[in-house]
PDB file of C-alpha atoms in Angstrom:
ATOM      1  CA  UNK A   1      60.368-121.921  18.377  1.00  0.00           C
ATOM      2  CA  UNK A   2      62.967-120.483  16.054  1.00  0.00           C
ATOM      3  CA  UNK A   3      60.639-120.278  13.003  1.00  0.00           C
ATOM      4  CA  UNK A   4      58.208-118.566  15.084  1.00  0.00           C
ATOM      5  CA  UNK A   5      61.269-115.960  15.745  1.00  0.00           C
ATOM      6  CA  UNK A   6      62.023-115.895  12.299  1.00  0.00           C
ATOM      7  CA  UNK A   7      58.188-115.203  11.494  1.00  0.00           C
ATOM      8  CA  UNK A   8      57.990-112.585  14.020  1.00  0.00           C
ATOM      9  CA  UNK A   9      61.943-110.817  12.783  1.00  0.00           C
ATOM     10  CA  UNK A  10      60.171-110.923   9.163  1.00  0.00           C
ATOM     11  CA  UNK A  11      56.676-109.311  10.774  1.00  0.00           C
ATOM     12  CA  UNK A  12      58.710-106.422  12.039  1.00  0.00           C
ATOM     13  CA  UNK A  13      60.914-106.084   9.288  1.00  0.00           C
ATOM     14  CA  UNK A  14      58.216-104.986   7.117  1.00  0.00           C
ATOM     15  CA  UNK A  15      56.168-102.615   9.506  1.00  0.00           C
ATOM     16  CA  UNK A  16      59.497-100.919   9.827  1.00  0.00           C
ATOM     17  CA  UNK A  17      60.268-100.664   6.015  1.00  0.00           C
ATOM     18  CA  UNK A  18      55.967 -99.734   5.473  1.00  0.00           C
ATOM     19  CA  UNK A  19      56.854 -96.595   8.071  1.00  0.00           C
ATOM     20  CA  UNK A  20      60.239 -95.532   6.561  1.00  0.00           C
ATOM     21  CA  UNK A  21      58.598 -95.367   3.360  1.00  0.00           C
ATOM     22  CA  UNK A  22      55.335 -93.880   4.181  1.00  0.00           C
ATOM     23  CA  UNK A  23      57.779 -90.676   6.332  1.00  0.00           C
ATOM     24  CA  UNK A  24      59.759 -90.835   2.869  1.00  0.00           C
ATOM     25  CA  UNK A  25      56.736 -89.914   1.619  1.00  0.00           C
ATOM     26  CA  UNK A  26      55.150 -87.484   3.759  1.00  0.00           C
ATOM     27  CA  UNK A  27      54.411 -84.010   2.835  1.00  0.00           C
ATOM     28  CA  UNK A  28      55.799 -81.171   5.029  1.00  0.00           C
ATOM     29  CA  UNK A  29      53.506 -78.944   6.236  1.00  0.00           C
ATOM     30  CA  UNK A  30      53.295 -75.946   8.091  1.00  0.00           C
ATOM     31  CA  UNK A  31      53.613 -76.364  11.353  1.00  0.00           C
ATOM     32  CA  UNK A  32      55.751 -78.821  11.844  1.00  0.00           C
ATOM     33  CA  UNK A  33      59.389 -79.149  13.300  1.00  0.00           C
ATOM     34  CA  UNK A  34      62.079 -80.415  11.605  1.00  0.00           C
ATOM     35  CA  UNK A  35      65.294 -81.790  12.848  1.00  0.00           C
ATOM     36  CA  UNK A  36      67.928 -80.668  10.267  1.00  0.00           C
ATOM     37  CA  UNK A  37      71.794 -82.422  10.568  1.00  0.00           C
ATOM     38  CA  UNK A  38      74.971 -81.280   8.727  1.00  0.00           C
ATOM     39  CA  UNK A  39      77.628 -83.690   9.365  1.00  0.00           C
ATOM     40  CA  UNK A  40      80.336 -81.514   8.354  1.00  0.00           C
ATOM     41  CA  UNK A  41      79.421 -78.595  10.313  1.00  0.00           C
ATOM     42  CA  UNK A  42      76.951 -79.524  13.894  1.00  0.00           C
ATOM     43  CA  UNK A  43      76.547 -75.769  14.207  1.00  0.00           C
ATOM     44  CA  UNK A  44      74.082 -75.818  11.747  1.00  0.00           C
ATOM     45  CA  UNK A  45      72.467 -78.702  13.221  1.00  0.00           C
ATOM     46  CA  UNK A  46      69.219 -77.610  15.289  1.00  0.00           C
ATOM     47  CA  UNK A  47      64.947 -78.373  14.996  1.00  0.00           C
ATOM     48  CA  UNK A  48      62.719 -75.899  12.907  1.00  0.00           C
ATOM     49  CA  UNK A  49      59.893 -74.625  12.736  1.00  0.00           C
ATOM     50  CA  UNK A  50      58.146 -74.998   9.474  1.00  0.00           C
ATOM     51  CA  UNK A  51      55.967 -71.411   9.481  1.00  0.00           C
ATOM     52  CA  UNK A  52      52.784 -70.670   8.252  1.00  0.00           C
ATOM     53  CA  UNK A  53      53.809 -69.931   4.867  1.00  0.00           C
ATOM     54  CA  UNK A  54      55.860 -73.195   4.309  1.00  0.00           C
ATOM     55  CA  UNK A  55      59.248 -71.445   4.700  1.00  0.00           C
ATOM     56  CA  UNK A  56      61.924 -72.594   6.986  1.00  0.00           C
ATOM     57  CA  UNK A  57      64.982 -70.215   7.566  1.00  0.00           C
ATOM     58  CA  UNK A  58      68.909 -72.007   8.694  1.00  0.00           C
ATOM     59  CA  UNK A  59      72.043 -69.598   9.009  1.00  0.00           C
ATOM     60  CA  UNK A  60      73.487 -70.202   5.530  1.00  0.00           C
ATOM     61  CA  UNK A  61      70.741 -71.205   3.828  1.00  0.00           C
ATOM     62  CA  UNK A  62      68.574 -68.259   4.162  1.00  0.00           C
ATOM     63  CA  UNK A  63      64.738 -68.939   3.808  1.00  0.00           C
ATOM     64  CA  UNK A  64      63.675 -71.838   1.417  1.00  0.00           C
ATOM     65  CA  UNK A  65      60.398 -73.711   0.868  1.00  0.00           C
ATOM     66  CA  UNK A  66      59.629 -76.876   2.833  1.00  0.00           C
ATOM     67  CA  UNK A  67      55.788 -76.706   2.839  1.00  0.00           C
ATOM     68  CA  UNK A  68      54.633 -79.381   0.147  1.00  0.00           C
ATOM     69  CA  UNK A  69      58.326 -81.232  -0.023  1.00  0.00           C
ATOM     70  CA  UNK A  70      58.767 -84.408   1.016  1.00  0.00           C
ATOM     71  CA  UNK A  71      61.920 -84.810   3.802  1.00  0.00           C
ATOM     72  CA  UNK A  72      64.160 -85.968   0.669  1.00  0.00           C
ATOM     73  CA  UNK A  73      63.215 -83.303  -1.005  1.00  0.00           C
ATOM     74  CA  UNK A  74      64.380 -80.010   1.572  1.00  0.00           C
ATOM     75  CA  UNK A  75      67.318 -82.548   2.283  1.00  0.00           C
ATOM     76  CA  UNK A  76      68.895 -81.632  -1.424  1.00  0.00           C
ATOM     77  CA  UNK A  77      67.443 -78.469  -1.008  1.00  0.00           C
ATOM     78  CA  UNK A  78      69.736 -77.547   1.895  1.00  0.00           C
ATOM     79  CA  UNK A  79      72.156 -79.201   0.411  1.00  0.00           C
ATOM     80  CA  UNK A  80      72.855 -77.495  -3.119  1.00  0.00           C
ATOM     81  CA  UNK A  81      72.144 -74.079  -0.818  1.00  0.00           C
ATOM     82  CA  UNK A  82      74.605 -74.825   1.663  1.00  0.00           C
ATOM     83  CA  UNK A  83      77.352 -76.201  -0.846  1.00  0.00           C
ATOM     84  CA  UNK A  84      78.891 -73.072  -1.584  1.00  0.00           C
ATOM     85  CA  UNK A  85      80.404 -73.081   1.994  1.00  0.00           C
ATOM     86  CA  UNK A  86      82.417 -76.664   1.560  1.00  0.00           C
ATOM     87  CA  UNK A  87      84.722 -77.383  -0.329  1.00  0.00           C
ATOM     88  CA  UNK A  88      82.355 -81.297  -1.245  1.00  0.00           C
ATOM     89  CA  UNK A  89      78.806 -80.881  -1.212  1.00  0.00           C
ATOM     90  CA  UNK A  90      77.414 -81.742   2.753  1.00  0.00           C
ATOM     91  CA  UNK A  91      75.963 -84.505   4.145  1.00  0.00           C
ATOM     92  CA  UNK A  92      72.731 -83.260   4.866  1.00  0.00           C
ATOM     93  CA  UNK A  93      70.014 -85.290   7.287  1.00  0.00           C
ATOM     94  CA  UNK A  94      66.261 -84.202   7.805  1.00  0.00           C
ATOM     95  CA  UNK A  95      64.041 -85.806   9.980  1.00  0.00           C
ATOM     96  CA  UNK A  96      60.593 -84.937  11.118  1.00  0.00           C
ATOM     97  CA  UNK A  97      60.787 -83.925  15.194  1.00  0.00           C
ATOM     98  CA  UNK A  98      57.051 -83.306  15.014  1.00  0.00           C
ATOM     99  CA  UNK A  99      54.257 -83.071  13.152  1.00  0.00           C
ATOM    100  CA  UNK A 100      51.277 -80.180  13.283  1.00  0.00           C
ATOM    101  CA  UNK A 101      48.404 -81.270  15.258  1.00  0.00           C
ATOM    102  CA  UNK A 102      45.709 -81.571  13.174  1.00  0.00           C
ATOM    103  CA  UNK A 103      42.555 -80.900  15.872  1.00  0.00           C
ATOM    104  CA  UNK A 104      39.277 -79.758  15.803  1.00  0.00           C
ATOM    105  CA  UNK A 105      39.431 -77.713  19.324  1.00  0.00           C
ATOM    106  CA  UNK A 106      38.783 -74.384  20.152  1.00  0.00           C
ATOM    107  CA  UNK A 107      41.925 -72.920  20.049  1.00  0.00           C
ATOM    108  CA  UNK A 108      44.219 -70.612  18.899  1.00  0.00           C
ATOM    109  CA  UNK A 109      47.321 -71.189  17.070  1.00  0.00           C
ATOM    110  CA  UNK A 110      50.672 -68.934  17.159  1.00  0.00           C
ATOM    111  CA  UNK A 111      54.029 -69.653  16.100  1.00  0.00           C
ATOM    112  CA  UNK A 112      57.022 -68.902  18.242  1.00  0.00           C
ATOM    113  CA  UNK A 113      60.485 -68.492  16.094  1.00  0.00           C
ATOM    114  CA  UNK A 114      64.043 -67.176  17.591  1.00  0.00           C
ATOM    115  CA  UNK A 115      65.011 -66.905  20.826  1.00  0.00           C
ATOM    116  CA  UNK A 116      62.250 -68.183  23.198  1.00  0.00           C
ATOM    117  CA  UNK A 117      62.519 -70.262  25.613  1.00  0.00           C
ATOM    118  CA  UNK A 118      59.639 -72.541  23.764  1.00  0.00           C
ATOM    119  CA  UNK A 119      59.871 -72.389  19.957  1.00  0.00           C
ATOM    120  CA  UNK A 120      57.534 -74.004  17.678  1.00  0.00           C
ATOM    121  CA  UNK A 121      53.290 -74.349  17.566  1.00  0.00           C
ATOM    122  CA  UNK A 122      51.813 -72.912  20.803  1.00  0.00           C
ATOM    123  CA  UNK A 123      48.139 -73.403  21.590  1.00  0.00           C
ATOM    124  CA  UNK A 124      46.442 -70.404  23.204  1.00  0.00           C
ATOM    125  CA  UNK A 125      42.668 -70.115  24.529  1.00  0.00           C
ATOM    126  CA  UNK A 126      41.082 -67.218  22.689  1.00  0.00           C
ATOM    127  CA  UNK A 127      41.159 -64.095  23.857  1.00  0.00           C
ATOM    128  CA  UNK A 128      45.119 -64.549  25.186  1.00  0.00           C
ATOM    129  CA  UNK A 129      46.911 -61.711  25.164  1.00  0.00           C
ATOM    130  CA  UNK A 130      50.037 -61.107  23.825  1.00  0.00           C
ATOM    131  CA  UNK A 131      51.821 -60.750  27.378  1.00  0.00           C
ATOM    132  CA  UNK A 132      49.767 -63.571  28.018  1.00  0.00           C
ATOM    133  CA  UNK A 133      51.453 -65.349  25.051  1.00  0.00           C
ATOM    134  CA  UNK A 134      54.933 -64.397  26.441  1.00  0.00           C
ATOM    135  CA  UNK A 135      54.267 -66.205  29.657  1.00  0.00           C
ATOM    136  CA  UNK A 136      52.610 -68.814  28.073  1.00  0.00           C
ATOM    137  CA  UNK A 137      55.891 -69.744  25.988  1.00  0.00           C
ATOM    138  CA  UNK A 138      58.255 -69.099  28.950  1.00  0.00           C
ATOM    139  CA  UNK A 139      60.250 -65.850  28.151  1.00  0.00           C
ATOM    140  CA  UNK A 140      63.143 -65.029  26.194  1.00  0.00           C
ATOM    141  CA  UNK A 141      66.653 -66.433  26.413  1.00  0.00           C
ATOM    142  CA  UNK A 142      69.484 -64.695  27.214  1.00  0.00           C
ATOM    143  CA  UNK A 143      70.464 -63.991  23.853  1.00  0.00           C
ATOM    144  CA  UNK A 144      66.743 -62.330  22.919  1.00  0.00           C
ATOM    145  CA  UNK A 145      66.738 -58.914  21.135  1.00  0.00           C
ATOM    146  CA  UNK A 146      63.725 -58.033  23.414  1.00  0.00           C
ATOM    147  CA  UNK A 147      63.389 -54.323  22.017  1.00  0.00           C
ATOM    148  CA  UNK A 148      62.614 -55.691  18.533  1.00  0.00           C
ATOM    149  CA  UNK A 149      60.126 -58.353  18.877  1.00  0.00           C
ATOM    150  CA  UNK A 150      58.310 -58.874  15.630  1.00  0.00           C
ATOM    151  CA  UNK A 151      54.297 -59.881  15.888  1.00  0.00           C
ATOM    152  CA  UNK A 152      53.510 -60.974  12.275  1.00  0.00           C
ATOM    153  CA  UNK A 153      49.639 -60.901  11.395  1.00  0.00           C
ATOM    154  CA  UNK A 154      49.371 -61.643   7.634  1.00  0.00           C
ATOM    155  CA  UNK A 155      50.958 -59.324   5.802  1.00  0.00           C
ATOM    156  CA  UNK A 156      51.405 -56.709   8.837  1.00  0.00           C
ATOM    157  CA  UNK A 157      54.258 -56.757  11.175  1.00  0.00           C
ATOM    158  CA  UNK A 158      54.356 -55.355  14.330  1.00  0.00           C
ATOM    159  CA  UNK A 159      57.842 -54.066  16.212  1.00  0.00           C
ATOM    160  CA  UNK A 160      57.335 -54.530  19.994  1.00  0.00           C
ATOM    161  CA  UNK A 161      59.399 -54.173  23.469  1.00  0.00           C
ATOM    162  CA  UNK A 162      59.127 -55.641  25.628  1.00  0.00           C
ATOM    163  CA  UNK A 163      60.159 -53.951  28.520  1.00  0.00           C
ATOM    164  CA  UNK A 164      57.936 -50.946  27.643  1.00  0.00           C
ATOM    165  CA  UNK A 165      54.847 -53.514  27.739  1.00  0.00           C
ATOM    166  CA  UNK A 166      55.522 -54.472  31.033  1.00  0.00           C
ATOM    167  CA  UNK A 167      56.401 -51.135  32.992  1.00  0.00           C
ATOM    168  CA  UNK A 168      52.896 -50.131  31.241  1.00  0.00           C
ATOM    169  CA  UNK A 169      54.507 -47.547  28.928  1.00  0.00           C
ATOM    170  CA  UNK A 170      53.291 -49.508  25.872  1.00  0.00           C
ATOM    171  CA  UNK A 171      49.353 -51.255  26.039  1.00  0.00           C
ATOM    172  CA  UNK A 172      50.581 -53.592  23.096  1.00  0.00           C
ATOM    173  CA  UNK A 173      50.415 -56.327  25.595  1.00  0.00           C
ATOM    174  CA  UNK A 174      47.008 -55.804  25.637  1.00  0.00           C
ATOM    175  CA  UNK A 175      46.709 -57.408  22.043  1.00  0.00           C
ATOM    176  CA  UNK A 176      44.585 -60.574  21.384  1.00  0.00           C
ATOM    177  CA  UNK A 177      46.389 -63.392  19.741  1.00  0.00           C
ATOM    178  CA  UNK A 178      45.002 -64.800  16.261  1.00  0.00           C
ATOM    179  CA  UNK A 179      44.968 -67.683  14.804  1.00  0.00           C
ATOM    180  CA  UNK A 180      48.423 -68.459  12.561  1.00  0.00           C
ATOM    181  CA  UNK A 181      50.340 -65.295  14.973  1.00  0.00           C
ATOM    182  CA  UNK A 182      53.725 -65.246  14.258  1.00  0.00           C
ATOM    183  CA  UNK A 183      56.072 -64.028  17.119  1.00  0.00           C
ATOM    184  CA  UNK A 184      60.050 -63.718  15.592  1.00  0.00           C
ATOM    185  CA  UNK A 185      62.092 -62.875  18.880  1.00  0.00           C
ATOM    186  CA  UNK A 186      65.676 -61.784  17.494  1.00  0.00           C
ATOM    187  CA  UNK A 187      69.077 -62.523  18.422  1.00  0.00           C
ATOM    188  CA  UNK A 188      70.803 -59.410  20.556  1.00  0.00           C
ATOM    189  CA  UNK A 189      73.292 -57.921  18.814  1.00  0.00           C
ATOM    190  CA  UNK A 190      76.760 -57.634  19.571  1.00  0.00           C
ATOM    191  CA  UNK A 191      75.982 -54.178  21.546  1.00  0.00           C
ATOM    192  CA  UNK A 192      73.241 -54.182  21.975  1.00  0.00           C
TER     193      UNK A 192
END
Protein backbone atom coordinates (compact mmCIF):
# COMPACT_ATOMS: atom_id res chain seq x y z
CA UNK A 1 0.00 0.00 0.00
CA UNK A 2 2.62 2.62 0.70
CA UNK A 3 4.40 2.25 -2.69
CA UNK A 4 1.17 2.59 -4.32
CA UNK A 5 0.99 6.10 -2.26
CA UNK A 6 4.30 6.88 -3.19
CA UNK A 7 3.40 6.08 -6.98
CA UNK A 8 0.35 8.07 -6.82
CA UNK A 9 2.42 11.40 -4.60
CA UNK A 10 4.99 11.04 -7.68
CA UNK A 11 1.82 10.92 -10.39
CA UNK A 12 0.64 14.21 -9.00
CA UNK A 13 3.80 15.72 -8.49
CA UNK A 14 4.41 15.91 -12.06
CA UNK A 15 0.87 16.96 -13.44
CA UNK A 16 1.35 19.79 -11.02
CA UNK A 17 4.94 20.79 -12.16
CA UNK A 18 3.56 19.99 -16.30
CA UNK A 19 0.71 22.89 -15.35
CA UNK A 20 3.00 25.38 -13.52
CA UNK A 21 5.18 25.27 -16.38
CA UNK A 22 2.82 25.22 -19.21
CA UNK A 23 0.93 28.85 -17.17
CA UNK A 24 4.77 29.91 -17.02
CA UNK A 25 4.50 29.70 -20.40
CA UNK A 26 1.33 31.02 -21.52
CA UNK A 27 0.90 33.99 -23.62
CA UNK A 28 -1.32 36.86 -22.34
CA UNK A 29 -3.87 37.83 -24.40
CA UNK A 30 -6.43 40.25 -24.67
CA UNK A 31 -9.08 39.60 -22.80
CA UNK A 32 -8.03 38.15 -20.04
CA UNK A 33 -7.87 39.12 -16.23
CA UNK A 34 -5.02 39.25 -14.35
CA UNK A 35 -4.54 39.13 -10.67
CA UNK A 36 -1.59 41.51 -9.96
CA UNK A 37 0.07 41.41 -6.05
CA UNK A 38 2.56 43.94 -4.56
CA UNK A 39 3.66 42.73 -1.30
CA UNK A 40 4.95 45.91 -0.15
CA UNK A 41 2.06 47.96 -0.94
CA UNK A 42 -1.77 45.70 -1.11
CA UNK A 43 -3.25 48.91 -2.47
CA UNK A 44 -1.98 48.19 -5.62
CA UNK A 45 -3.07 44.74 -5.43
CA UNK A 46 -6.41 44.19 -7.56
CA UNK A 47 -7.53 41.84 -11.04
CA UNK A 48 -7.20 43.45 -14.61
CA UNK A 49 -8.46 43.51 -17.45
CA UNK A 50 -6.12 42.87 -20.27
CA UNK A 51 -7.94 45.26 -23.19
CA UNK A 52 -8.24 44.82 -26.64
CA UNK A 53 -5.07 46.31 -27.53
CA UNK A 54 -2.90 44.23 -25.06
CA UNK A 55 -2.48 47.12 -22.58
CA UNK A 56 -3.19 46.86 -18.95
CA UNK A 57 -3.23 50.17 -16.86
CA UNK A 58 -2.27 49.97 -12.50
CA UNK A 59 -2.06 53.36 -10.47
CA UNK A 60 1.73 53.81 -10.64
CA UNK A 61 2.50 52.01 -13.40
CA UNK A 62 0.57 53.79 -15.97
CA UNK A 63 -0.35 51.69 -19.14
CA UNK A 64 2.18 48.92 -20.22
CA UNK A 65 1.98 45.98 -22.64
CA UNK A 66 0.84 42.56 -21.43
CA UNK A 67 -0.64 41.18 -24.70
CA UNK A 68 2.06 38.62 -26.06
CA UNK A 69 4.11 38.43 -22.47
CA UNK A 70 4.24 35.59 -20.66
CA UNK A 71 3.06 36.14 -16.64
CA UNK A 72 6.99 36.36 -15.81
CA UNK A 73 7.37 38.61 -18.18
CA UNK A 74 4.60 41.75 -17.05
CA UNK A 75 5.78 40.52 -13.49
CA UNK A 76 9.38 42.44 -14.11
CA UNK A 77 7.59 44.68 -16.11
CA UNK A 78 5.61 46.08 -13.17
CA UNK A 79 8.29 45.72 -11.30
CA UNK A 80 11.20 47.98 -12.82
CA UNK A 81 7.94 50.52 -13.43
CA UNK A 82 6.86 50.52 -10.02
CA UNK A 83 10.49 50.67 -8.42
CA UNK A 84 10.84 54.22 -8.43
CA UNK A 85 8.24 54.37 -5.54
CA UNK A 86 10.37 51.97 -2.95
CA UNK A 87 13.10 52.46 -1.65
CA UNK A 88 14.13 48.07 -2.84
CA UNK A 89 12.67 47.03 -5.93
CA UNK A 90 8.88 45.22 -5.05
CA UNK A 91 7.89 41.96 -4.80
CA UNK A 92 5.70 41.72 -7.57
CA UNK A 93 3.12 38.50 -8.13
CA UNK A 94 0.96 37.93 -11.38
CA UNK A 95 -1.34 35.32 -11.78
CA UNK A 96 -3.87 34.60 -14.42
CA UNK A 97 -7.69 35.11 -12.74
CA UNK A 98 -9.09 34.21 -16.14
CA UNK A 99 -8.55 33.53 -19.40
CA UNK A 100 -10.58 34.96 -22.73
CA UNK A 101 -13.09 32.59 -23.91
CA UNK A 102 -12.17 31.50 -27.02
CA UNK A 103 -15.91 30.52 -28.66
CA UNK A 104 -17.39 30.27 -31.79
CA UNK A 105 -21.02 31.76 -30.71
CA UNK A 106 -22.93 34.43 -31.90
CA UNK A 107 -22.08 37.02 -29.76
CA UNK A 108 -20.86 40.17 -29.06
CA UNK A 109 -17.93 41.11 -27.10
CA UNK A 110 -17.40 44.48 -24.94
CA UNK A 111 -15.01 45.29 -22.38
CA UNK A 112 -16.00 46.90 -19.14
CA UNK A 113 -12.93 48.91 -17.32
CA UNK A 114 -13.30 51.34 -14.07
CA UNK A 115 -15.88 51.58 -11.89
CA UNK A 116 -18.65 49.03 -12.75
CA UNK A 117 -20.10 46.96 -10.80
CA UNK A 118 -18.90 43.96 -13.34
CA UNK A 119 -15.48 44.66 -14.91
CA UNK A 120 -13.88 42.53 -17.40
CA UNK A 121 -15.26 40.55 -20.90
CA UNK A 122 -19.08 40.87 -21.13
CA UNK A 123 -21.00 38.87 -23.70
CA UNK A 124 -23.90 40.73 -25.32
CA UNK A 125 -26.56 39.33 -27.98
CA UNK A 126 -26.33 41.55 -31.03
CA UNK A 127 -28.22 44.28 -31.40
CA UNK A 128 -27.79 45.28 -27.34
CA UNK A 129 -27.90 48.58 -26.72
CA UNK A 130 -25.73 50.54 -24.88
CA UNK A 131 -28.31 51.14 -21.90
CA UNK A 132 -28.85 47.68 -22.47
CA UNK A 133 -25.10 47.09 -21.84
CA UNK A 134 -25.30 49.17 -18.59
CA UNK A 135 -27.89 46.87 -17.15
CA UNK A 136 -26.37 44.03 -18.45
CA UNK A 137 -23.04 44.75 -16.35
CA UNK A 138 -24.97 45.91 -13.23
CA UNK A 139 -24.43 49.76 -12.91
CA UNK A 140 -21.85 51.89 -11.62
CA UNK A 141 -20.35 51.99 -8.14
CA UNK A 142 -20.49 54.60 -5.94
CA UNK A 143 -17.35 56.03 -6.85
CA UNK A 144 -18.38 56.18 -10.90
CA UNK A 145 -17.76 59.50 -12.75
CA UNK A 146 -21.14 58.82 -14.53
CA UNK A 147 -21.07 62.23 -16.57
CA UNK A 148 -17.89 61.11 -18.37
CA UNK A 149 -18.37 57.65 -19.49
CA UNK A 150 -16.03 56.85 -22.31
CA UNK A 151 -17.46 54.31 -25.25
CA UNK A 152 -14.25 53.44 -27.20
CA UNK A 153 -14.93 52.07 -30.86
CA UNK A 154 -11.50 51.75 -32.55
CA UNK A 155 -9.94 54.71 -32.76
CA UNK A 156 -13.19 56.90 -31.82
CA UNK A 157 -14.19 57.71 -28.36
CA UNK A 158 -17.33 58.64 -27.29
CA UNK A 159 -18.07 60.97 -23.92
CA UNK A 160 -21.47 59.88 -22.50
CA UNK A 161 -23.88 60.61 -19.31
CA UNK A 162 -25.48 58.90 -18.12
CA UNK A 163 -28.13 60.50 -16.47
CA UNK A 164 -29.02 62.45 -19.66
CA UNK A 165 -29.53 58.88 -21.42
CA UNK A 166 -31.93 57.88 -19.07
CA UNK A 167 -34.27 61.02 -18.48
CA UNK A 168 -34.31 60.75 -22.52
CA UNK A 169 -32.39 64.02 -23.00
CA UNK A 170 -29.58 62.13 -24.79
CA UNK A 171 -30.71 58.95 -27.48
CA UNK A 172 -26.99 57.67 -27.06
CA UNK A 173 -28.49 54.82 -25.23
CA UNK A 174 -29.94 53.93 -28.23
CA UNK A 175 -26.42 52.79 -29.61
CA UNK A 176 -25.74 49.15 -30.71
CA UNK A 177 -22.83 47.50 -29.08
CA UNK A 178 -19.87 46.09 -31.37
CA UNK A 179 -17.78 43.63 -31.17
CA UNK A 180 -14.29 44.57 -29.04
CA UNK A 181 -16.61 47.92 -27.32
CA UNK A 182 -14.73 49.40 -24.82
CA UNK A 183 -16.73 51.09 -21.94
CA UNK A 184 -13.99 53.14 -19.38
CA UNK A 185 -16.38 54.32 -16.45
CA UNK A 186 -14.12 56.91 -14.40
CA UNK A 187 -13.47 57.48 -10.90
CA UNK A 188 -15.59 60.74 -9.45
CA UNK A 189 -13.55 63.29 -8.60
CA UNK A 190 -13.01 64.84 -5.44
CA UNK A 191 -16.02 67.43 -6.27
CA UNK A 192 -17.41 66.29 -8.37
Amino acid sequence: MTRLATLMGSILTLIFMSTVAVAQEYRVQPGDSLAVEVLEDPDLNRVVLVAPDGRISLPGTGTIRAGGLTLRQIEANLAARLSANFINPPNVFVGLDGIAPDEDDPVVAIFVVGEATTVGRIELEPGTTLLQAFAQFGGFTNFAATKRIQLRRGAEIFTLDYAKIVDGSSRNGQVRMHEGDVIIIPQRKLFE
